[in-house]
Amino acid sequence: MEIITGSLVHIIFRNEENGYTVARLKSDADNIQHMITGLMMGVQSGEKLICRGNWKNDKKYGQQFAVEVFEVRLPDDCEGIEQYLASGQIAGIGEVFAKKIANLFGTETFSIFDSNPEKLLEIEGIGKKKLERISNSWREQQNARGIILFLQKFGIAAQFAQRIHKQYGTESIDKVTENPYCLADDMVGVGFKRADEFARHLGIDTNDVMRIEAGIIYHLNELSARGNSCFPLDAFTADAAKMLEIDKELLNPRIGNLVSKNKIQIESFKNGEDDAQFFIWPQYLYRQEVNIVEQVKRLLVINKIILSPKEDFTEIITQKCNELGIHLAPQQIKAVEQSVLKKINIITGGPGTGKSTITRVILSIFKSLGLKVFLAAPTGRAAKRLSEITSEEASTIHSMLSIDGFTDMLRSRLTEKLQCDLLIIDEASMIDTSLMSVLLNSLPDHAKLILIGDVDQLPSVGPGNVLKDLIDSGEIPITKLTEIFRQAQNSRIILNAHKINNGIFPDLSIDREGDFFFISEKEPDKIATIIVGLVSERLKKTYNFHPLRDIQVLCPIHKGLIGTQELNAALQNALNNPDEKEKTQRANTIFAVGDKVMQLKNNYEKEVFNGDIGYIKKIKTVDKQLVVLMDNDHEVEYEFSELNELELAYAVSVHKYQGSESPCIILPVHESQYMMLYRNLLYTAVTRGKKLVILVGSKDALNAAVRNNNAKDRYSGLYRIFTKDQQRAFPKIKIVPMLGSVGYEEWLTEHEQYF
């Protein structure tokens, strides 16, 4: 193995995923620039490298040095220092300030950065705020450098190493060597397999207790990410054993240990006359589902009747309807009556069935009685729509509850209750287990709750099937609206949505004045071309739709020619050519000024939430920041290291667009998407369109989606816990929320041989 040392002059190419780099190195030995190649994640222009490897001849590019192992040292000459600072490594320093700093401080530059950064204030243009940014970035880079070099030996890329350092600070190396599986828990994008590879490098055995328990938690979290709050225990252990490549019997003692640590929960329910079926939960989701049941029963105990059942509802409702210019059908009158009489009421129904009208009447009645009413919805867009319908202020549930500073698991108790007499929640099908648990905690004993939503739409993105389970529990009054009203009968969007929901093939007849169109095409590449043409040209000419703000492409899947990834790239190039804009890149995604983007996770500190859509307003390359203007006119700053929270949103998944509406929806429908062609997904997509819905693809695929009502099972425990007296296999064991484990004693007895 040979050695070459020198200064890194220029990075020609770097793969940000694996760190493969092609660069020019100016050799200390002969002062000649040589081509070097290899896995060198994180190296920057200006740095001194000591490279070990071998020379090779490439037929196309000539002689190259293939690097196998390398060390990095900061440059020690003025030219190298300026080049290093100008590379963008330190936030707040670009080419101009790099030259000024190197000229003023020379070879003392890095010493000043370390011990006396205030001297940078001597440079014109550097104030206290910029100095703080430069100092923080320098300190973070230097601390992360050792971590990067250590972790990349085990296949951990530099961008993950930097995030690890941000998570654990100076304890990073100790933390990941003590328990490498913490990476799978704490770092989005690392995953169990990569953490497992790292663990293998550290010598951790396949049957190691730490590995098995980490695998159990990881697999349970993966199931939660797919929407399950719990899962059948037998199926879980079989899948987990296969993933871990171990004997299934090795899981039982580890499951028992995790139960004793209050990290998971096991409970049994009757499955027929005598048989019992065991389910496994992440402990926090079990507690939240138990809490939902407890809070519902708490609210139902005090059923404060606003109007006496003996009073003449007809007169009251007629009066309010006359004031509002509204006529209610019998189903709607029943919904209003139950909303006034009952402590909790659920109103569900498809588009055009009058849910919005009912909301306005209920709101009018309660306000006329001098009662305080809060209106909320799960997303900003849904809240805005609710406000437009009612002409009253509506907020997101998160902002109403002032939830901030929380990460993966919402708080389970609130010290202060909402100061309201009635809470109306729209788009309730989107509420997951965690959010419902917090929401119910927030209600005072006397308050009424009305949940409005379409139970036939896709369930929440987060774990649980809350609205459906509440309906199925039999504990709460339900009004299901089925009648489509006259004004809605002229909309083929609404009529076809109901046909789809009932398993009937939609009406695809051509009506140039209509609002629902189908464009037949069987080739995925041609479907993509049609969609790009519709968004970029045709719909703007015909309907005067703004390509970014009035049109939303929805996709059943992410991958493939007509998945979100490929369509986003094609639409970005057509609508916002990134080559002509200020831009930055994360992995394979280019973000440019003007791009439409979506938030991928709840970020309470930034007050942005999963599914929020915005537009990139500014990219500060020197400061390594990106500014997004969200739909609610809220500006949000992202560090470049936080761009994993964003994705392009020219095309988004149907799941991610729940609760939102757009004037125009375009949906590709093709056999290549068969894994996700379900009736409720198609129904949800169609109901997102306000003025126009266009399906592009194959009639066979559309027919398959309409007929397929067997969406993948989503397991939730809420319904089972609600009906515990009838369904629980061992009712003699009292439930002890937060502590006990109902049915666990039986499971333990059955598996005592393993303990």
Tab-separated table of N, CA and C in Angstrom, residues 138-139 171 280 309 319 347 366 373 440 460 463 469 585 630 669 698 719 755:
chain	number	residue	atom	x	y	z
A	138	TRP	N	-18.154	26.372	13.527
A	138	TRP	CA	-16.768	25.881	13.657
A	138	TRP	C	-16.663	24.833	14.754
A	139	ARG	N	-17.257	25.159	15.911
A	139	ARG	CA	-17.192	24.242	17.044
A	139	ARG	C	-17.866	22.913	16.695
A	171	GLU	N	-20.651	13.136	23.724
A	171	GLU	CA	-20.776	11.739	24.148
A	171	GLU	C	-21.069	10.797	22.982
A	280	ILE	N	-49.461	-7.140	21.088
A	280	ILE	CA	-48.291	-6.449	21.629
A	280	ILE	C	-48.351	-4.988	21.194
A	309	PRO	N	-84.695	17.636	26.322
A	309	PRO	CA	-85.271	16.834	25.232
A	309	PRO	C	-86.742	17.140	25.004
A	319	GLN	N	-85.677	28.277	13.435
A	319	GLN	CA	-85.291	29.673	13.632
A	319	GLN	C	-83.858	29.915	13.159
A	347	ILE	N	-70.366	12.861	13.734
A	347	ILE	CA	-71.110	13.054	12.485
A	347	ILE	C	-70.199	12.622	11.346
A	366	PHE	N	-75.309	27.060	19.641
A	366	PHE	CA	-74.502	27.158	20.862
A	366	PHE	C	-74.078	28.602	21.140
A	373	VAL	N	-67.401	28.377	22.068
A	373	VAL	CA	-67.175	27.282	21.129
A	373	VAL	C	-65.790	27.415	20.506
A	440	LEU	N	-58.400	14.801	24.219
A	440	LEU	CA	-59.421	14.470	25.220
A	440	LEU	C	-58.996	14.902	26.614
A	460	SER	N	-55.738	7.773	9.698
A	460	SER	CA	-54.671	8.731	9.978
A	460	SER	C	-53.307	8.223	9.511
A	463	PRO	N	-50.242	6.216	13.940
A	463	PRO	CA	-50.827	4.944	14.364
A	463	PRO	C	-52.225	5.073	14.948
A	469	ASP	N	-62.717	3.268	15.385
A	469	ASP	CA	-62.831	2.551	16.652
A	469	ASP	C	-63.835	3.213	17.588
A	585	GLN	N	-28.628	20.856	-2.350
A	585	GLN	CA	-28.978	19.459	-2.604
A	585	GLN	C	-28.857	18.635	-1.338
A	630	MET	N	-44.704	28.962	4.444
A	630	MET	CA	-45.780	27.985	4.521
A	630	MET	C	-47.108	28.590	4.058
A	669	VAL	N	-53.308	6.390	-12.315
A	669	VAL	CA	-53.873	5.101	-11.910
A	669	VAL	C	-53.370	4.052	-12.897
A	698	SER	N	-55.044	3.624	-16.685
A	698	SER	CA	-55.709	2.457	-17.256
A	698	SER	C	-57.067	2.219	-16.598
A	719	TYR	N	-60.599	-0.134	20.056
A	719	TYR	CA	-61.897	-0.813	20.061
A	719	TYR	C	-61.878	-1.974	21.051
A	755	PHE	N	-37.762	-18.354	31.332
A	755	PHE	CA	-37.319	-17.372	32.321
A	755	PHE	C	-36.548	-18.039	33.461
